[in-house]
mmCIF file of C-alpha atoms and ligand atoms in Angstrom:
data_model
loop_
_atom_site.group_PDB
_atom_site.id
_atom_site.type_symbol
_atom_site.label_atom_id
_atom_site.label_comp_id
_atom_site.label_asym_id
_atom_site.label_seq_id
_atom_site.Cartn_x
_atom_site.Cartn_y
_atom_site.Cartn_z
ATOM 1 C CA MET A 1 21.197 15.939 8.076
ATOM 2 C CA ARG A 2 17.605 15.257 9.095
ATOM 3 C CA ALA A 3 17.124 12.993 6.102
ATOM 4 C CA LEU A 4 20.350 11.185 6.894
ATOM 5 C CA VAL A 5 19.338 10.261 10.432
ATOM 6 C CA ARG A 6 15.585 9.838 10.008
ATOM 7 C CA GLU A 7 14.423 6.644 11.721
ATOM 8 C CA THR A 8 11.017 6.117 10.158
ATOM 9 C CA ARG A 9 10.232 6.293 6.465
ATOM 10 C CA LEU A 10 6.855 5.915 4.821
ATOM 11 C CA SER A 11 6.610 4.061 1.550
ATOM 12 C CA PRO A 12 3.610 3.508 -0.731
ATOM 13 C CA ASP A 13 4.848 -0.103 -0.989
ATOM 14 C CA THR A 14 3.479 -0.643 2.517
ATOM 15 C CA PHE A 15 0.052 0.921 1.927
ATOM 16 C CA VAL A 16 -3.167 -0.988 1.333
ATOM 17 C CA TYR A 17 -6.073 0.967 -0.121
ATOM 18 C CA PRO A 18 -9.563 -0.095 1.085
ATOM 19 C CA LEU A 19 -12.328 0.134 -1.532
ATOM 20 C CA PHE A 20 -16.090 -0.472 -1.620
ATOM 21 C CA VAL A 21 -17.755 -2.324 -4.472
ATOM 22 C CA ARG A 22 -21.419 -2.846 -5.304
ATOM 23 C CA HIS A 23 -23.355 -4.269 -8.231
ATOM 24 C CA GLY A 24 -24.097 -2.305 -11.382
ATOM 25 C CA GLN A 25 -22.243 -0.352 -14.019
ATOM 26 C CA GLY A 26 -20.806 3.113 -14.104
ATOM 27 C CA VAL A 27 -21.411 3.633 -10.365
ATOM 28 C CA ARG A 28 -19.185 6.167 -8.592
ATOM 29 C CA ASP A 29 -21.162 7.472 -5.622
ATOM 30 C CA GLU A 30 -19.253 9.496 -3.092
ATOM 31 C CA ILE A 31 -19.651 8.304 0.515
ATOM 32 C CA ALA A 32 -20.888 11.371 2.391
ATOM 33 C CA SER A 33 -19.164 10.560 5.677
ATOM 34 C CA MET A 34 -15.868 9.743 3.932
ATOM 35 C CA PRO A 35 -15.193 12.493 1.382
ATOM 36 C CA GLY A 36 -13.058 11.306 -1.530
ATOM 37 C CA ASN A 37 -14.159 7.662 -1.072
ATOM 38 C CA PHE A 38 -16.762 6.074 -3.300
ATOM 39 C CA HIS A 39 -19.055 3.147 -3.884
ATOM 40 C CA PHE A 40 -17.850 1.696 -7.162
ATOM 41 C CA SER A 41 -19.296 -0.882 -9.503
ATOM 42 C CA PRO A 42 -16.775 -3.451 -10.761
ATOM 43 C CA ASP A 43 -16.052 -1.498 -13.978
ATOM 44 C CA THR A 44 -15.361 1.854 -12.283
ATOM 45 C CA LEU A 45 -13.453 0.043 -9.559
ATOM 46 C CA VAL A 46 -11.033 -1.316 -12.148
ATOM 47 C CA GLU A 47 -10.416 2.299 -13.245
ATOM 48 C CA GLU A 48 -9.799 3.382 -9.655
ATOM 49 C CA VAL A 49 -7.369 0.521 -9.119
ATOM 50 C CA GLY A 50 -5.548 1.560 -12.297
ATOM 51 C CA ALA A 51 -5.297 5.144 -11.015
ATOM 52 C CA ALA A 52 -4.067 3.982 -7.618
ATOM 53 C CA ARG A 53 -1.450 1.866 -9.355
ATOM 54 C CA GLU A 54 -0.273 4.955 -11.263
ATOM 55 C CA ASP A 55 0.102 6.691 -7.882
ATOM 56 C CA GLY A 56 2.262 3.799 -6.671
ATOM 57 C CA VAL A 57 -0.348 1.956 -4.589
ATOM 58 C CA ARG A 58 -0.410 -1.680 -5.625
ATOM 59 C CA ALA A 59 -2.338 -3.384 -2.826
ATOM 60 C CA ILE A 60 -6.069 -3.047 -2.243
ATOM 61 C CA LEU A 61 -8.636 -4.408 0.206
ATOM 62 C CA LEU A 62 -12.176 -4.958 -1.065
ATOM 63 C CA PHE A 63 -15.462 -4.621 0.802
ATOM 64 C CA GLY A 64 -18.699 -5.609 -0.898
ATOM 65 C CA LEU A 65 -22.305 -4.537 -0.729
ATOM 66 C CA PRO A 66 -24.933 -7.119 -1.644
ATOM 67 C CA GLU A 67 -28.006 -6.789 -3.833
ATOM 68 C CA GLU A 68 -30.062 -8.113 -0.932
ATOM 69 C CA LYS A 69 -29.390 -8.871 2.707
ATOM 70 C CA ASP A 70 -30.697 -11.979 4.484
ATOM 71 C CA PRO A 71 -30.263 -13.567 7.937
ATOM 72 C CA GLN A 72 -27.328 -15.765 6.839
ATOM 73 C CA GLY A 73 -25.627 -13.187 4.640
ATOM 74 C CA SER A 74 -25.670 -15.617 1.738
ATOM 75 C CA GLU A 75 -24.449 -13.193 -0.901
ATOM 76 C CA ALA A 76 -21.117 -13.140 0.951
ATOM 77 C CA TRP A 77 -20.136 -16.432 -0.717
ATOM 78 C CA SER A 78 -22.006 -16.019 -3.994
ATOM 79 C CA GLU A 79 -19.889 -16.586 -7.074
ATOM 80 C CA ASP A 80 -21.571 -13.555 -8.639
ATOM 81 C CA GLY A 81 -21.254 -11.278 -5.640
ATOM 82 C CA ALA A 82 -19.885 -7.780 -6.201
ATOM 83 C CA VAL A 83 -16.529 -8.664 -4.591
ATOM 84 C CA GLN A 84 -16.092 -11.916 -6.531
ATOM 85 C CA THR A 85 -16.949 -10.170 -9.815
ATOM 86 C CA ALA A 86 -14.628 -7.262 -9.051
ATOM 87 C CA VAL A 87 -11.708 -9.540 -8.123
ATOM 88 C CA ARG A 88 -11.974 -11.365 -11.450
ATOM 89 C CA GLN A 89 -12.061 -8.092 -13.397
ATOM 90 C CA ILE A 90 -9.179 -6.496 -11.491
ATOM 91 C CA LYS A 91 -7.010 -9.584 -11.885
ATOM 92 C CA THR A 92 -7.717 -9.641 -15.616
ATOM 93 C CA ALA A 93 -6.831 -5.960 -15.977
ATOM 94 C CA TYR A 94 -3.774 -5.830 -13.663
ATOM 95 C CA ASP A 95 -1.922 -8.949 -12.671
ATOM 96 C CA ASP A 96 0.578 -6.954 -10.603
ATOM 97 C CA VAL A 97 -1.961 -5.598 -8.122
ATOM 98 C CA LEU A 98 -2.229 -7.475 -4.819
ATOM 99 C CA VAL A 99 -5.902 -8.097 -4.124
ATOM 100 C CA MET A 100 -7.059 -8.592 -0.541
ATOM 101 C CA THR A 101 -10.667 -9.254 0.369
ATOM 102 C CA ASP A 102 -12.436 -8.577 3.629
ATOM 103 C CA VAL A 103 -14.118 -11.749 4.849
ATOM 104 C CA CYS A 104 -17.127 -10.969 7.027
ATOM 105 C CA LEU A 105 -20.882 -11.318 7.034
ATOM 106 C CA CYS A 106 -22.030 -7.989 8.502
ATOM 107 C CA GLU A 107 -22.441 -6.204 5.167
ATOM 108 C CA TYR A 108 -24.556 -9.134 3.975
ATOM 109 C CA THR A 109 -26.786 -9.958 6.953
ATOM 110 C CA ASP A 110 -30.102 -8.174 7.501
ATOM 111 C CA HIS A 111 -29.374 -7.931 11.250
ATOM 112 C CA GLY A 112 -25.948 -6.399 10.592
ATOM 113 C CA HIS A 113 -23.991 -8.766 12.845
ATOM 114 C CA CYS A 114 -20.798 -10.522 11.769
ATOM 115 C CA GLY A 115 -22.122 -13.968 12.616
ATOM 116 C CA VAL A 116 -25.151 -16.220 12.738
ATOM 117 C CA VAL A 117 -27.826 -14.892 15.102
ATOM 118 C CA GLU A 118 -29.993 -17.154 17.239
ATOM 119 C CA GLY A 119 -32.409 -15.360 19.514
ATOM 120 C CA ASN A 120 -30.402 -12.362 20.638
ATOM 121 C CA GLU A 121 -27.052 -14.136 20.514
ATOM 122 C CA ILE A 122 -24.308 -14.185 17.945
ATOM 123 C CA ARG A 123 -23.298 -17.842 17.593
ATOM 124 C CA ASN A 124 -19.603 -18.438 17.078
ATOM 125 C CA ASP A 125 -19.331 -22.002 15.802
ATOM 126 C CA PRO A 126 -22.157 -22.070 13.219
ATOM 127 C CA THR A 127 -20.578 -18.940 11.699
ATOM 128 C CA LEU A 128 -17.246 -20.587 10.903
ATOM 129 C CA GLU A 129 -18.510 -22.623 7.982
ATOM 130 C CA LEU A 130 -20.089 -19.542 6.366
ATOM 131 C CA LEU A 131 -16.859 -17.566 6.719
ATOM 132 C CA ALA A 132 -14.875 -20.440 5.218
ATOM 133 C CA SER A 133 -17.257 -20.558 2.214
ATOM 134 C CA THR A 134 -16.872 -16.809 1.790
ATOM 135 C CA ALA A 135 -13.066 -16.980 1.848
ATOM 136 C CA LEU A 136 -13.139 -19.878 -0.599
ATOM 137 C CA SER A 137 -15.333 -17.948 -3.037
ATOM 138 C CA HIS A 138 -12.848 -15.066 -2.926
ATOM 139 C CA ALA A 139 -9.924 -17.411 -3.539
ATOM 140 C CA ARG A 140 -11.720 -19.022 -6.497
ATOM 141 C CA ALA A 141 -12.255 -15.547 -7.963
ATOM 142 C CA GLY A 142 -8.505 -14.907 -7.745
ATOM 143 C CA ALA A 143 -7.898 -13.035 -4.476
ATOM 144 C CA ASP A 144 -4.313 -13.176 -3.199
ATOM 145 C CA VAL A 145 -5.065 -12.503 0.454
ATOM 146 C CA VAL A 146 -8.196 -13.123 2.504
ATOM 147 C CA ALA A 147 -8.699 -10.968 5.580
ATOM 148 C CA PRO A 148 -11.274 -12.232 8.090
ATOM 149 C CA SER A 149 -12.631 -9.297 10.132
ATOM 150 C CA ASP A 150 -15.464 -11.015 11.992
ATOM 151 C CA MET A 151 -13.553 -11.852 15.212
ATOM 152 C CA MET A 152 -15.176 -15.281 15.670
ATOM 153 C CA ASP A 153 -12.904 -17.735 17.496
ATOM 154 C CA GLY A 154 -11.477 -20.472 15.298
ATOM 155 C CA ARG A 155 -12.146 -18.824 11.972
ATOM 156 C CA VAL A 156 -8.539 -18.730 10.821
ATOM 157 C CA ALA A 157 -8.230 -22.518 11.171
ATOM 158 C CA ALA A 158 -11.588 -23.054 9.457
ATOM 159 C CA ILE A 159 -10.587 -20.817 6.544
ATOM 160 C CA ARG A 160 -7.113 -22.384 6.225
ATOM 161 C CA ASP A 161 -8.672 -25.868 6.115
ATOM 162 C CA ALA A 162 -11.184 -24.883 3.477
ATOM 163 C CA LEU A 163 -8.542 -23.178 1.316
ATOM 164 C CA ASP A 164 -6.066 -26.064 1.541
ATOM 165 C CA GLY A 165 -8.862 -28.523 0.815
ATOM 166 C CA GLU A 166 -9.174 -26.914 -2.622
ATOM 167 C CA GLN A 167 -5.441 -26.526 -3.239
ATOM 168 C CA HIS A 168 -5.462 -22.803 -2.482
ATOM 169 C CA ASN A 169 -2.345 -23.395 -0.379
ATOM 170 C CA ASP A 170 -0.673 -20.192 -1.457
ATOM 171 C CA ILE A 171 -3.528 -17.873 -0.482
ATOM 172 C CA VAL A 172 -2.382 -15.728 2.426
ATOM 173 C CA ILE A 173 -4.497 -15.120 5.523
ATOM 174 C CA LEU A 174 -4.288 -11.660 7.053
ATOM 175 C CA SER A 175 -6.311 -11.954 10.230
ATOM 176 C CA TYR A 176 -7.904 -9.009 11.942
ATOM 177 C CA ALA A 177 -6.484 -10.502 15.123
ATOM 178 C CA ALA A 178 -6.804 -7.604 17.561
ATOM 179 C CA LYS A 179 -9.936 -5.835 16.455
ATOM 180 C CA TYR A 180 -11.528 -3.598 19.037
ATOM 181 C CA ALA A 181 -15.223 -2.781 19.523
ATOM 182 C CA SER A 182 -14.593 0.788 18.426
ATOM 183 C CA ALA A 183 -16.633 3.934 17.858
ATOM 184 C CA PHE A 184 -14.174 4.774 15.069
ATOM 185 C CA TYR A 185 -16.000 2.397 12.677
ATOM 186 C CA GLY A 186 -18.998 4.758 12.520
ATOM 187 C CA PRO A 187 -18.479 6.208 9.011
ATOM 188 C CA PHE A 188 -17.700 2.748 7.586
ATOM 189 C CA ARG A 189 -20.933 1.305 8.936
ATOM 190 C CA THR A 190 -22.880 4.073 7.237
ATOM 191 C CA ALA A 191 -20.924 3.407 4.026
ATOM 192 C CA ALA A 192 -21.357 -0.387 4.198
ATOM 193 C CA GLN A 193 -24.864 -0.210 5.646
ATOM 194 C CA SER A 194 -23.644 -2.673 8.242
ATOM 195 C CA ALA A 195 -24.623 -1.144 11.594
ATOM 196 C CA PRO A 196 -26.011 -3.863 13.874
ATOM 197 C CA GLN A 197 -29.801 -3.698 14.057
ATOM 198 C CA PHE A 198 -29.780 -4.703 17.731
ATOM 199 C CA GLY A 199 -27.135 -4.739 20.437
ATOM 200 C CA ASP A 200 -23.487 -4.106 19.617
ATOM 201 C CA ARG A 201 -20.347 -6.041 18.662
ATOM 202 C CA ARG A 202 -18.880 -6.303 22.146
ATOM 203 C CA SER A 203 -19.531 -10.042 22.427
ATOM 204 C CA TYR A 204 -16.992 -10.716 19.669
ATOM 205 C CA GLN A 205 -14.817 -7.605 19.235
ATOM 206 C CA MET A 206 -12.312 -6.590 21.918
ATOM 207 C CA ASP A 207 -12.678 -4.260 24.872
ATOM 208 C CA PRO A 208 -10.657 -1.064 24.160
ATOM 209 C CA ALA A 209 -9.326 -1.275 27.725
ATOM 210 C CA ASN A 210 -7.417 -4.535 27.074
ATOM 211 C CA ALA A 211 -3.930 -4.919 25.634
ATOM 212 C CA ASP A 212 -2.667 -8.214 27.136
ATOM 213 C CA GLU A 213 -5.716 -9.834 25.574
ATOM 214 C CA ALA A 214 -4.602 -8.555 22.163
ATOM 215 C CA LEU A 215 -1.429 -10.625 22.509
ATOM 216 C CA ARG A 216 -3.497 -13.711 23.329
ATOM 217 C CA GLU A 217 -5.728 -13.092 20.304
ATOM 218 C CA VAL A 218 -2.698 -12.719 18.035
ATOM 219 C CA ALA A 219 -1.070 -15.888 19.422
ATOM 220 C CA LEU A 220 -4.263 -17.886 18.802
ATOM 221 C CA ASP A 221 -4.605 -16.657 15.217
ATOM 222 C CA LEU A 222 -0.951 -17.400 14.422
ATOM 223 C CA ASP A 223 -1.354 -20.842 15.916
ATOM 224 C CA GLU A 224 -4.347 -21.431 13.647
ATOM 225 C CA GLY A 225 -2.305 -20.474 10.582
ATOM 226 C CA ALA A 226 -2.559 -16.720 10.079
ATOM 227 C CA ASP A 227 0.318 -15.392 7.950
ATOM 228 C CA MET A 228 -0.043 -11.752 8.948
ATOM 229 C CA VAL A 229 -1.934 -10.145 11.814
ATOM 230 C CA MET A 230 -3.717 -6.844 12.118
ATOM 231 C CA VAL A 231 -4.390 -4.355 14.873
ATOM 232 C CA LYS A 232 -7.467 -2.210 14.332
ATOM 233 C CA PRO A 233 -8.092 0.729 14.732
ATOM 234 C CA ALA A 234 -4.576 2.164 14.511
ATOM 235 C CA LEU A 235 -4.217 5.635 15.994
ATOM 236 C CA ALA A 236 -5.838 4.951 19.364
ATOM 237 C CA TYR A 237 -3.984 1.611 19.639
ATOM 238 C CA LEU A 238 -0.355 2.480 18.843
ATOM 239 C CA ASP A 239 0.745 0.797 22.068
ATOM 240 C CA VAL A 240 -0.935 -2.433 20.969
ATOM 241 C CA ILE A 241 0.796 -2.279 17.573
ATOM 242 C CA ARG A 242 4.143 -1.890 19.317
ATOM 243 C CA ARG A 243 3.530 -4.772 21.708
ATOM 244 C CA VAL A 244 2.406 -7.109 18.927
ATOM 245 C CA LYS A 245 5.438 -6.134 16.842
ATOM 246 C CA ASP A 246 7.798 -6.792 19.751
ATOM 247 C CA CYS A 247 6.222 -10.122 20.737
ATOM 248 C CA PHE A 248 5.789 -11.862 17.389
ATOM 249 C CA GLU A 249 8.127 -12.079 14.434
ATOM 250 C CA VAL A 250 5.471 -11.793 11.756
ATOM 251 C CA PRO A 251 4.283 -8.986 9.494
ATOM 252 C CA VAL A 252 2.016 -6.660 11.467
ATOM 253 C CA ALA A 253 -0.660 -4.626 9.748
ATOM 254 C CA ALA A 254 -2.512 -1.676 11.234
ATOM 255 C CA TYR A 255 -5.854 -0.451 9.925
ATOM 256 C CA SER A 256 -6.336 3.289 10.108
ATOM 257 C CA VAL A 257 -10.117 3.103 10.048
ATOM 258 C CA SER A 258 -12.923 5.235 8.682
ATOM 259 C CA GLY A 259 -13.336 7.366 11.822
ATOM 260 C CA GLU A 260 -9.662 8.275 11.783
ATOM 261 C CA PHE A 261 -9.999 9.326 8.156
ATOM 262 C CA SER A 262 -13.230 11.273 8.656
ATOM 263 C CA MET A 263 -11.994 13.140 11.748
ATOM 264 C CA LEU A 264 -9.146 14.590 9.755
ATOM 265 C CA ALA A 265 -11.312 15.244 6.701
ATOM 266 C CA ALA A 266 -13.803 17.235 8.805
ATOM 267 C CA ALA A 267 -11.126 19.210 10.635
ATOM 268 C CA ALA A 268 -9.332 20.015 7.386
ATOM 269 C CA GLN A 269 -12.576 21.145 5.712
ATOM 270 C CA ASN A 270 -12.898 23.672 8.523
ATOM 271 C CA SER A 271 -9.236 24.689 8.179
ATOM 272 C CA TRP A 272 -8.700 23.539 11.740
ATOM 273 C CA LEU A 273 -5.889 21.204 10.734
ATOM 274 C CA ASP A 274 -3.392 21.208 7.871
ATOM 275 C CA HIS A 275 -4.590 18.137 5.993
ATOM 276 C CA ASP A 276 -1.398 16.887 4.387
ATOM 277 C CA ARG A 277 0.944 17.485 7.304
ATOM 278 C CA THR A 278 -1.478 15.877 9.750
ATOM 279 C CA MET A 279 -2.023 12.902 7.456
ATOM 280 C CA LEU A 280 1.689 12.186 7.093
ATOM 281 C CA GLU A 281 2.255 12.656 10.828
ATOM 282 C CA ILE A 282 -0.500 10.134 11.609
ATOM 283 C CA LEU A 283 0.835 7.600 9.105
ATOM 284 C CA THR A 284 4.386 8.097 10.413
ATOM 285 C CA SER A 285 3.224 7.463 13.975
ATOM 286 C CA ILE A 286 1.609 4.178 12.920
ATOM 287 C CA LYS A 287 4.790 3.106 11.148
ATOM 288 C CA ARG A 288 6.951 4.210 14.094
ATOM 289 C CA ALA A 289 4.746 2.165 16.433
ATOM 290 C CA GLY A 290 5.789 -0.923 14.468
ATOM 291 C CA ALA A 291 3.300 -1.476 11.653
ATOM 292 C CA ASP A 292 4.821 -3.122 8.586
ATOM 293 C CA VAL A 293 1.654 -2.652 6.558
ATOM 294 C CA ILE A 294 -0.796 0.261 6.836
ATOM 295 C CA LEU A 295 -4.352 0.008 5.577
ATOM 296 C CA THR A 296 -5.475 3.561 4.921
ATOM 297 C CA TYR A 297 -8.089 5.481 2.959
ATOM 298 C CA HIS A 298 -5.313 8.077 2.461
ATOM 299 C CA ALA A 299 -3.217 5.602 0.463
ATOM 300 C CA ARG A 300 -3.433 7.395 -2.875
ATOM 301 C CA GLU A 301 -3.009 10.936 -1.622
ATOM 302 C CA ALA A 302 -0.177 9.954 0.715
ATOM 303 C CA ALA A 303 1.578 8.080 -2.097
ATOM 304 C CA ARG A 304 1.331 11.137 -4.342
ATOM 305 C CA LEU A 305 2.734 13.408 -1.636
ATOM 306 C CA LEU A 306 5.602 11.042 -0.872
ATOM 307 C CA ARG A 307 6.491 10.911 -4.527
ATOM 308 C CA GLY A 308 6.698 14.727 -4.382
HETATM 309 C C1 PBG B 401 -16.580 -5.652 9.117
HETATM 310 C C2 PBG B 401 -15.617 -4.538 9.142
HETATM 311 C C3 PBG B 401 -15.731 -3.288 9.770
HETATM 312 C C4 PBG B 401 -14.610 -2.556 9.377
HETATM 313 C C5 PBG B 401 -13.845 -3.376 8.582
HETATM 314 N N1 PBG B 401 -14.469 -4.607 8.457
HETATM 315 C C6 PBG B 401 -16.807 -2.705 10.578
HETATM 316 C C7 PBG B 401 -17.182 -3.251 11.877
HETATM 317 O O1 PBG B 401 -16.560 -4.166 12.435
HETATM 318 O O2 PBG B 401 -18.205 -2.768 12.359
HETATM 319 C C8 PBG B 401 -14.323 -1.132 9.749
HETATM 320 C C9 PBG B 401 -13.475 -0.391 8.779
HETATM 321 C C10 PBG B 401 -13.450 1.074 8.976
HETATM 322 O O3 PBG B 401 -14.060 1.655 9.890
HETATM 323 O O4 PBG B 401 -12.754 1.732 8.164
HETATM 324 N N2 PBG B 401 -16.621 -6.467 10.212
#
């Protein structure tokens, strides 16, 4: 009876699995603050993607770490960057895996900000061209979806222009439209070595107190040509997910971020929470709130559990 009348169902088809890639060969270093997640080199990443595919997860989101950081973040758009190399290898190995790439500069800049820095300010407009080059380099490598996470104004239009200018008309843009300046990114910043070296991200990411503003951000990104929009983080912003879902008839993604993952991992290690039940309850709540797509570090383990 419960199965018959259940309103919300999780499916691995709706999961996206975030992964970290760096240069080298044979690398599989566990990220201390995110147990069960690793820094991969392109070759071991291909193996991980194959294993995820076996579990039923066929969409991934790639984050890259550069060989060297500089003020502009120039490895972000390098043809031989870790992400670009990994995309080519994954696409050669598995043509049925949907490859998304995170488009941002913060992993690549020595100051750790998502945009160009002048003095102590993060400059919006000079950043757009660099983001567009980055997205273009991902598209040339074979990415299916580019996902700008920088929160600069106007970047969706700049990226769409650059992609269409090279006939990448069918590349999808998933914009991190409502991305909050959140403490829940802590473990990720350790993993990506992307913590800002001065100040914080509040001049470009959103104030956690604002929800009406999220709707304005989403409307702007859709107007600029975003195909799908994201709310991030997920668990502390379920109301925002619901409002975005109700206001706009587009696919809505929610990113259950590193801090959400690590909180549960730590509690489960101490036997304070039942890991699997809590994980599925969290994912169900995100789906129930209205997310069509869930980006989660639990993708593989949740898919295995759902398969039974
Ligand atoms: C880069 C970016 C961040 C995350 C995704 N893309 C970090 C940040 O904005 O500081 C966070 C992901 C996570 O915490 O899992 N701009």
